Coordinates of C-alpha atoms and ligand atoms in Angstrom, one line a residue:
M1 CA 36.2 -5.2 -13.9
F2 CA 33.3 -4.5 -16.3
S3 CA 30.4 -2.3 -15.4
I4 CA 26.7 -2.4 -16.2
D5 CA 23.6 -0.5 -15.5
V6 CA 21.4 -3.0 -13.6
T7 CA 22.0 -6.3 -11.9
I8 CA 19.0 -8.3 -10.9
V9 CA 19.4 -10.9 -8.2
G10 CA 17.0 -13.8 -8.6
G11 CA 15.6 -15.5 -11.7
G12 CA 12.1 -16.3 -10.5
V13 CA 9.1 -14.9 -12.3
V14 CA 9.6 -11.5 -10.7
G15 CA 13.4 -11.2 -11.5
C16 CA 12.8 -12.4 -15.1
A17 CA 10.0 -10.0 -15.7
T18 CA 12.1 -7.2 -14.2
A19 CA 15.1 -8.1 -16.4
A20 CA 12.8 -7.9 -19.5
A21 CA 11.4 -4.6 -18.4
C22 CA 14.8 -3.1 -17.7
A23 CA 16.4 -4.5 -20.9
R24 CA 13.5 -3.1 -23.0
R25 CA 14.5 0.4 -21.7
G26 CA 17.9 0.0 -23.3
W27 CA 20.0 -0.5 -20.2
S28 CA 22.7 -3.1 -19.9
V29 CA 21.3 -5.8 -17.6
V30 CA 22.7 -8.9 -15.9
L31 CA 20.3 -11.4 -14.3
L32 CA 21.8 -13.7 -11.7
E33 CA 20.1 -17.0 -10.9
Q34 CA 21.8 -19.5 -8.6
E35 CA 19.8 -22.5 -9.8
A36 CA 20.6 -24.3 -13.0
D37 CA 17.6 -22.6 -14.7
V38 CA 15.2 -19.8 -14.1
G39 CA 11.8 -20.2 -12.4
R40 CA 12.8 -23.3 -10.4
A41 CA 12.1 -22.0 -6.9
T42 CA 8.8 -20.7 -5.5
T43 CA 7.7 -19.7 -9.0
S44 CA 7.2 -23.4 -9.9
R45 CA 5.8 -24.5 -6.5
N46 CA 2.4 -22.7 -6.2
S47 CA -1.2 -22.9 -7.4
Q48 CA -0.4 -21.2 -10.7
V49 CA -3.5 -19.0 -10.3
C50 CA -3.7 -15.6 -11.9
H51 CA -5.7 -14.0 -9.1
G52 CA -8.5 -11.5 -9.5
G53 CA -7.5 -9.3 -6.5
M54 CA -10.5 -9.3 -4.3
Y55 CA -8.8 -10.3 -1.0
Y56 CA -6.3 -7.5 -0.4
P57 CA -7.0 -4.3 1.5
A58 CA -7.8 -1.5 -0.8
G59 CA -4.9 0.7 -1.8
T60 CA -2.2 -1.8 -0.9
L61 CA 0.5 -2.8 -3.4
K62 CA -0.9 -6.3 -3.3
A63 CA -4.4 -5.1 -4.4
R64 CA -3.0 -2.7 -7.1
Y65 CA -0.3 -4.9 -8.5
C66 CA -2.5 -8.0 -8.5
V67 CA -5.3 -6.3 -10.5
T68 CA -2.9 -4.7 -13.1
G69 CA -0.6 -7.8 -13.1
R70 CA -3.4 -10.1 -14.0
R71 CA -4.3 -8.1 -17.1
L72 CA -0.7 -7.8 -18.2
L73 CA 0.0 -11.5 -17.6
K74 CA -3.0 -12.6 -19.6
E75 CA -1.8 -10.4 -22.5
F76 CA 1.8 -11.6 -22.1
C77 CA 0.9 -15.3 -22.1
A78 CA -1.1 -14.7 -25.4
E79 CA 1.8 -12.9 -27.0
A80 CA 4.5 -15.3 -25.8
Q81 CA 2.4 -18.4 -26.4
V82 CA 2.6 -19.5 -22.8
G83 CA -0.3 -21.7 -21.5
Y84 CA -3.1 -19.7 -19.9
D85 CA -6.8 -20.5 -19.2
E86 CA -9.3 -18.0 -17.9
C87 CA -11.2 -20.8 -16.1
G88 CA -12.8 -18.6 -13.5
K89 CA -13.1 -19.1 -9.7
L90 CA -15.8 -19.5 -7.1
I91 CA -15.5 -18.6 -3.4
V92 CA -18.1 -20.6 -1.7
A93 CA -20.1 -20.1 1.5
A94 CA -20.6 -23.3 3.5
D95 CA -23.7 -21.9 5.1
G96 CA -25.8 -18.7 5.6
T97 CA -23.4 -17.3 8.2
Q98 CA -20.6 -16.9 5.6
I99 CA -22.7 -15.0 3.0
G100 CA -21.8 -11.7 4.7
E101 CA -18.2 -12.5 4.1
L102 CA -18.9 -13.1 0.4
E103 CA -20.6 -9.7 0.2
R104 CA -17.6 -8.1 1.9
L105 CA -15.2 -9.6 -0.7
H106 CA -17.6 -8.6 -3.5
A107 CA -17.5 -5.0 -2.4
L108 CA -13.7 -5.0 -1.7
G109 CA -13.0 -6.7 -5.1
T110 CA -15.1 -4.1 -6.9
E111 CA -13.3 -1.3 -5.0
N112 CA -10.0 -2.9 -6.1
G113 CA -11.0 -2.9 -9.7
V114 CA -11.7 -6.6 -10.2
E115 CA -14.1 -7.0 -13.2
D116 CA -17.3 -8.9 -13.5
L117 CA -17.6 -10.2 -9.9
R118 CA -21.1 -11.7 -9.2
L119 CA -22.8 -13.2 -6.2
L120 CA -24.6 -16.5 -7.0
D121 CA -27.3 -18.2 -5.0
R122 CA -27.4 -22.0 -4.4
R123 CA -29.3 -22.7 -7.6
E124 CA -27.1 -20.6 -9.8
L125 CA -24.0 -22.2 -8.3
S126 CA -25.2 -25.7 -8.9
R127 CA -26.0 -24.8 -12.5
L128 CA -22.5 -23.4 -13.0
E129 CA -20.6 -26.0 -11.0
P130 CA -22.8 -29.1 -10.3
G131 CA -19.8 -30.9 -8.6
V132 CA -19.8 -28.4 -5.7
T133 CA -22.3 -28.0 -2.9
A134 CA -22.6 -24.7 -1.0
E135 CA -25.1 -22.1 0.1
A136 CA -23.9 -19.3 -2.1
A137 CA -20.8 -18.2 -4.0
L138 CA -18.8 -15.3 -5.3
W139 CA -18.0 -15.8 -9.0
S140 CA -14.9 -14.3 -10.5
P141 CA -14.9 -15.2 -14.2
R142 CA -11.6 -13.4 -14.9
T143 CA -9.5 -15.5 -12.6
G144 CA -7.2 -17.9 -14.5
I145 CA -4.5 -20.5 -14.4
M146 CA -1.2 -20.5 -16.2
D147 CA 2.1 -22.3 -16.7
A148 CA 4.1 -20.3 -14.1
E149 CA 7.5 -21.7 -14.9
G150 CA 6.8 -21.1 -18.6
V151 CA 6.0 -17.5 -17.8
A152 CA 9.4 -17.0 -16.1
R153 CA 11.2 -18.7 -19.0
A154 CA 9.4 -16.5 -21.5
Y155 CA 10.3 -13.3 -19.7
A156 CA 13.9 -14.5 -19.5
R157 CA 13.9 -15.2 -23.3
Q158 CA 12.4 -11.7 -23.9
A159 CA 15.1 -10.1 -21.6
A160 CA 17.9 -12.0 -23.5
A161 CA 16.4 -10.9 -26.9
S162 CA 16.6 -7.3 -25.6
G163 CA 20.3 -7.8 -24.8
A164 CA 20.2 -8.9 -21.1
Q165 CA 22.7 -11.4 -19.9
V166 CA 20.8 -14.2 -18.2
M167 CA 23.3 -16.0 -16.0
T168 CA 22.1 -19.3 -14.4
G169 CA 24.2 -21.3 -11.9
A170 CA 25.4 -17.9 -10.8
R171 CA 25.0 -17.0 -7.1
L172 CA 25.5 -13.5 -5.6
V173 CA 27.8 -13.9 -2.6
G174 CA 29.1 -10.3 -2.1
L175 CA 27.6 -6.9 -2.4
G176 CA 29.5 -3.7 -1.4
K177 CA 29.6 -0.1 -2.3
S178 CA 32.6 1.2 -4.2
G179 CA 32.0 4.9 -4.8
R180 CA 28.8 5.3 -6.7
M181 CA 28.9 1.7 -8.0
W182 CA 27.9 -1.6 -6.4
D183 CA 30.7 -4.2 -6.4
V184 CA 28.9 -7.4 -7.2
V185 CA 30.6 -10.7 -6.4
V186 CA 29.3 -13.8 -8.1
E187 CA 30.2 -17.5 -7.4
A188 CA 29.6 -19.8 -10.4
G189 CA 27.8 -23.1 -9.6
D190 CA 29.7 -25.2 -12.1
S191 CA 33.3 -26.2 -12.2
A192 CA 33.6 -25.2 -15.9
R193 CA 33.3 -21.5 -15.0
D194 CA 35.1 -19.2 -12.6
G195 CA 33.1 -16.7 -10.5
W196 CA 33.6 -13.0 -11.2
R197 CA 32.9 -9.5 -10.0
H198 CA 31.4 -6.6 -11.8
G199 CA 30.3 -3.1 -11.1
S200 CA 26.7 -2.1 -11.3
R201 CA 25.0 1.3 -11.0
C202 CA 21.8 -0.3 -9.7
V203 CA 21.1 -3.7 -8.0
I204 CA 17.5 -5.1 -7.8
N205 CA 17.0 -7.7 -5.1
A206 CA 14.3 -10.2 -6.3
A207 CA 15.7 -13.1 -4.4
G208 CA 12.5 -14.6 -3.1
L209 CA 13.1 -16.8 -0.1
W210 CA 16.6 -15.2 0.2
A211 CA 15.6 -11.6 -0.2
D212 CA 16.2 -10.8 3.5
R213 CA 19.7 -12.3 3.2
V214 CA 20.5 -10.2 0.1
A215 CA 19.4 -7.1 1.9
A216 CA 21.6 -8.0 4.9
L217 CA 24.5 -8.6 2.6
A218 CA 24.1 -5.1 1.3
G219 CA 24.3 -3.8 4.9
I220 CA 20.7 -3.4 5.8
D221 CA 19.6 -4.2 9.4
T222 CA 16.8 -6.5 8.4
T223 CA 15.7 -7.0 12.1
A224 CA 15.2 -3.3 12.6
R225 CA 13.1 -3.1 9.4
E226 CA 11.2 -6.3 10.3
W227 CA 12.3 -7.8 7.0
N228 CA 13.4 -11.2 8.3
L229 CA 11.3 -13.7 6.4
H230 CA 9.0 -16.2 8.2
L231 CA 8.9 -19.2 6.0
S232 CA 5.8 -21.4 6.0
R233 CA 5.1 -24.5 3.9
G234 CA 2.0 -24.8 1.7
N235 CA 1.2 -28.5 1.0
Y236 CA -0.9 -30.0 -1.8
F237 CA -2.7 -33.3 -2.2
A238 CA -3.6 -34.7 -5.6
V239 CA -7.2 -35.8 -6.1
D240 CA -7.7 -39.2 -7.6
T241 CA -7.9 -39.0 -11.4
R242 CA -11.2 -40.8 -11.5
H243 CA -12.7 -37.4 -10.5
A244 CA -11.0 -35.6 -13.4
G245 CA -13.3 -33.1 -15.0
R246 CA -15.7 -33.2 -12.1
V247 CA -14.9 -29.6 -11.1
K248 CA -14.4 -27.1 -13.9
H249 CA -13.5 -23.9 -12.0
L250 CA -11.2 -23.1 -9.1
V251 CA -13.1 -23.4 -5.9
Y252 CA -12.1 -21.6 -2.7
P253 CA -13.6 -21.6 0.8
V254 CA -14.3 -18.3 2.5
P255 CA -10.7 -17.4 3.6
P256 CA -9.6 -17.8 7.3
A257 CA -10.2 -14.5 9.1
D258 CA -6.5 -13.8 9.9
G259 CA -5.6 -13.1 6.3
S260 CA -2.6 -15.5 6.3
T261 CA -3.8 -17.7 3.4
L262 CA -6.8 -18.1 1.1
G263 CA -7.7 -21.5 2.6
V264 CA -7.3 -25.0 1.1
H265 CA -8.9 -24.8 -2.3
V266 CA -9.4 -26.8 -5.5
C267 CA -6.5 -26.1 -7.9
L268 CA -6.7 -27.1 -11.5
D269 CA -3.7 -27.1 -13.8
L270 CA -3.6 -26.7 -17.6
G271 CA -3.5 -30.5 -18.0
G272 CA -6.8 -30.8 -16.1
R273 CA -5.3 -32.3 -12.9
M274 CA -7.1 -31.5 -9.7
R275 CA -5.3 -30.9 -6.4
L276 CA -6.3 -29.5 -3.0
G277 CA -4.1 -27.0 -1.3
P278 CA -2.2 -25.2 -0.1
D279 CA -2.6 -25.5 3.7
F280 CA -0.5 -23.4 6.1
E281 CA 2.3 -25.3 7.9
V282 CA 4.3 -23.1 10.2
L283 CA 7.9 -24.4 10.1
D284 CA 9.4 -24.9 13.6
A285 CA 12.8 -23.9 12.4
D286 CA 14.0 -21.9 9.5
P287 CA 14.8 -24.5 6.8
R288 CA 17.6 -22.4 5.3
P289 CA 21.2 -22.7 6.3
A290 CA 22.0 -20.4 9.3
A291 CA 24.0 -18.0 7.1
G292 CA 24.6 -17.2 3.5
F293 CA 22.6 -18.8 0.7
G294 CA 21.6 -22.3 -0.5
L295 CA 19.5 -23.6 -3.3
D296 CA 15.7 -23.5 -3.0
T297 CA 15.7 -26.9 -4.7
D298 CA 17.6 -28.4 -1.7
L299 CA 15.0 -27.3 0.8
D300 CA 12.6 -29.9 2.3
Y301 CA 9.4 -30.0 0.3
R302 CA 8.1 -33.4 1.5
V303 CA 4.4 -33.6 2.2
D304 CA 3.4 -35.4 5.4
P305 CA 0.8 -38.0 4.4
E306 CA -0.8 -37.6 7.8
R307 CA -2.1 -34.2 6.7
A308 CA -4.6 -35.9 4.3
A309 CA -7.3 -36.1 7.0
A310 CA -7.3 -32.4 7.6
F311 CA -7.5 -31.8 3.8
H312 CA -10.4 -34.1 3.5
E313 CA -12.2 -32.6 6.5
G314 CA -11.6 -29.0 5.0
A315 CA -12.9 -29.9 1.5
R316 CA -15.7 -32.4 2.0
G317 CA -18.2 -29.7 2.9
F318 CA -18.2 -28.3 -0.6
L319 CA -17.0 -31.5 -2.4
P320 CA -19.4 -34.1 -0.8
W321 CA -18.2 -36.9 -3.2
L322 CA -14.6 -36.7 -1.9
E323 CA -13.5 -39.7 0.0
P324 CA -10.4 -39.9 2.2
G325 CA -8.7 -42.4 -0.1
D326 CA -8.9 -39.9 -3.0
L327 CA -6.0 -37.9 -1.7
T328 CA -2.3 -38.5 -2.3
P329 CA 0.6 -36.3 -1.1
D330 CA 1.7 -34.2 -4.1
M331 CA 4.0 -31.2 -3.8
S332 CA 4.6 -28.2 -1.6
G333 CA 5.9 -24.6 -1.8
I334 CA 7.4 -22.3 0.8
R335 CA 6.1 -18.8 1.4
P336 CA 8.4 -15.9 1.9
K337 CA 6.2 -14.1 4.4
L338 CA 7.1 -10.9 6.3
C339 CA 5.0 -12.0 9.3
A340 CA 4.1 -15.5 10.7
H341 CA 0.4 -14.8 10.6
G342 CA -1.8 -12.0 9.2
F343 CA -1.3 -9.6 6.4
R344 CA 1.9 -7.6 5.4
D345 CA 2.1 -5.8 2.1
F346 CA 4.9 -6.3 -0.5
V347 CA 8.0 -4.2 0.2
V348 CA 9.1 -2.4 -3.0
R349 CA 11.7 0.2 -2.0
R350 CA 14.6 2.2 -3.5
E351 CA 17.2 2.8 -0.9
T352 CA 18.3 6.4 -0.5
D353 CA 20.5 6.3 2.6
T354 CA 24.1 7.0 2.2
G355 CA 25.9 3.8 1.4
L356 CA 22.9 2.1 0.0
E357 CA 21.9 4.3 -2.9
G358 CA 21.3 2.3 -6.1
L359 CA 19.7 -0.7 -4.3
V360 CA 16.1 -1.6 -5.0
N361 CA 14.6 -4.2 -2.6
L362 CA 11.6 -6.4 -3.4
V363 CA 11.0 -8.3 -0.1
G364 CA 8.1 -10.4 1.2
I365 CA 6.9 -11.3 -2.3
D366 CA 4.4 -14.0 -1.3
S367 CA 1.0 -14.5 -2.9
P368 CA -0.1 -12.9 -5.2
G369 CA 3.5 -12.4 -6.3
L370 CA 3.1 -14.5 -9.4
T371 CA 0.1 -12.6 -10.6
S372 CA 1.7 -9.3 -9.7
A373 CA 5.0 -10.1 -11.4
P374 CA 4.6 -7.8 -14.4
A375 CA 3.4 -4.9 -12.2
L376 CA 6.2 -5.5 -9.7
A377 CA 8.7 -5.5 -12.6
A378 CA 7.4 -2.2 -13.9
A379 CA 7.6 -0.6 -10.5
A380 CA 11.2 -1.9 -10.0
A381 CA 12.2 -0.6 -13.5
D382 CA 10.7 2.8 -12.6
L383 CA 12.8 2.9 -9.4
A384 CA 15.9 1.8 -11.4
A385 CA 15.2 4.7 -13.8
E386 CA 15.5 7.1 -10.8
V387 CA 18.8 5.5 -9.9
L388 CA 20.2 5.8 -13.4
A389 CA 18.8 9.3 -14.1
Ligands
LIG1 C1 2.2 -22.6 -1.8 C2 2.2 -21.4 -2.6 C3 1.1 -21.0 -3.4 C4 1.1 -19.9 -4.1 N1 0.1 -19.6 -5.0 C5 0.1 -18.5 -5.8 C6 -0.9 -18.3 -6.8 O1 -1.7 -19.2 -7.1 N2 -0.9 -17.1 -7.5 C7 0.0 -16.1 -7.2 O2 0.0 -15.1 -7.8 N3 1.0 -16.3 -6.3 C8 1.1 -17.5 -5.6 N4 2.1 -17.8 -4.7 C9 3.2 -16.8 -4.6 C10 4.1 -16.9 -5.8 O3 4.5 -18.2 -6.0 C11 5.4 -16.0 -5.4 O4 5.0 -14.8 -5.0 C12 6.3 -15.9 -6.7 O5 6.6 -17.1 -7.2 C13 7.5 -15.2 -6.2 O6 8.4 -15.1 -7.3 P1 9.9 -14.6 -7.1 O7 10.5 -14.4 -8.4 O8 9.8 -13.4 -6.2 O9 10.6 -15.7 -6.2 P2 11.3 -17.1 -6.6 O10 10.5 -17.8 -7.6 O11 11.6 -17.7 -5.3 O12 12.6 -16.6 -7.3 C14 13.7 -16.1 -6.5 C15 15.0 -16.6 -7.2 O13 16.1 -16.0 -6.6 C16 17.2 -16.9 -6.6 N5 18.2 -16.5 -5.7 C17 18.0 -16.3 -4.4 N6 19.2 -15.9 -3.8 C18 20.1 -15.8 -4.8 C19 21.5 -15.4 -4.9 N7 22.2 -15.1 -3.8 N8 22.1 -15.4 -6.1 C20 21.4 -15.8 -7.2 N9 20.1 -16.1 -7.2 C21 19.5 -16.1 -6.0 C22 16.5 -18.2 -6.3 O14 17.2 -19.3 -6.7 C23 15.1 -18.1 -7.0 O15 15.1 -18.7 -8.2 C24 2.1 -18.9 -4.0 C25 3.2 -19.3 -3.2 C26 3.2 -20.5 -2.5 C27 4.4 -20.8 -1.7

């Protein structure tokens, strides 16, 4: 059995960025991804927004990692030639009663270190974004959009160039302690290759929708820690292409008070396509198999066309030209949330209990996990350094 320094479970944007960060430090690294390629799961099913960081309670990991992650991602995309557009974002107040909330977000964002935030009145807003009607807005010029899957692939290439073994079609199915090493059991997803086992001094769990299952496989009581993931779907509807170019910036409503989501917003992609989403669909049952693992790409991502009316109702206040027939079901993504409603921070934790030493868990990496990926990766690599010291 061969031995290596660090095994990373999960080749989403977080696992790929972590593999690059660890390989750069000169450690031997294996990245395990069960899908046929990296970045195919939640990483490629989201709004692709590089968030500013004005929503998250001050001092939380979400606030800190989002702010540093956005700066790092912008630099990384420029270096690695991955698509990125600093298009800017507006949070709009439907009427005077919501202006207080914009002021609160302005103050919170400033405290979190978000640059260049500015409150706009109705006239300034209509000059900047004539396609949108609202009483006032919070303008975040540093918010951007990116090619999220391209970011994951570029980090995986960078990791491989630094010597990491990026193994796709490779599913972790067993994890046990053998002395000071982790015994890592891998099942290969194609018939041409046998599975294998290897020893690893450190294991980093970056398994997204399956991170609670990986933690349980290692022997953690995920119920006691309140780490069992609550999966909720976020649906998107495409806006008819006859409106292409009508809105130039990302446009968000004032977020719902419970902190579960940012509200249905106007998403733009690098190709100029406009979508509305995501909403918040609580799933009646866990869509994953009852035990073990499955492919994210086998989960049900169908968008119920009946939801179009609610999307239209939610957006027509600030997009008065939007007609019900303009919306077509598009895609959806599934959030790995630590609570069904409300706010929970990312879990980034090195295990120190006997029997679990050497394990680093990243659990509940929901939004802004994409934006935070480089900062999460740096934090995970720092924890791996403590294990390997
Ligand atoms: C609807 C929606 C909108 C969002 N919008 C944004 C946004 O605009 N901006 C933002 O910053 N964030 C956003 N997010 C959050 C962001 O998408 C996630 O936080 C981020 O993609 C998480 O990346 P990840 O690498 O942790 O997870 P994933 O991309 O899910 O990757 C985890 C990987 O682990 C693999 N894996 C799991 N188990 C195993 C195993 N046993 N063996 C091998 N491999 C395994 C999976 O196949 C998967 O590829 C959004 C999320 C959703 C759902």
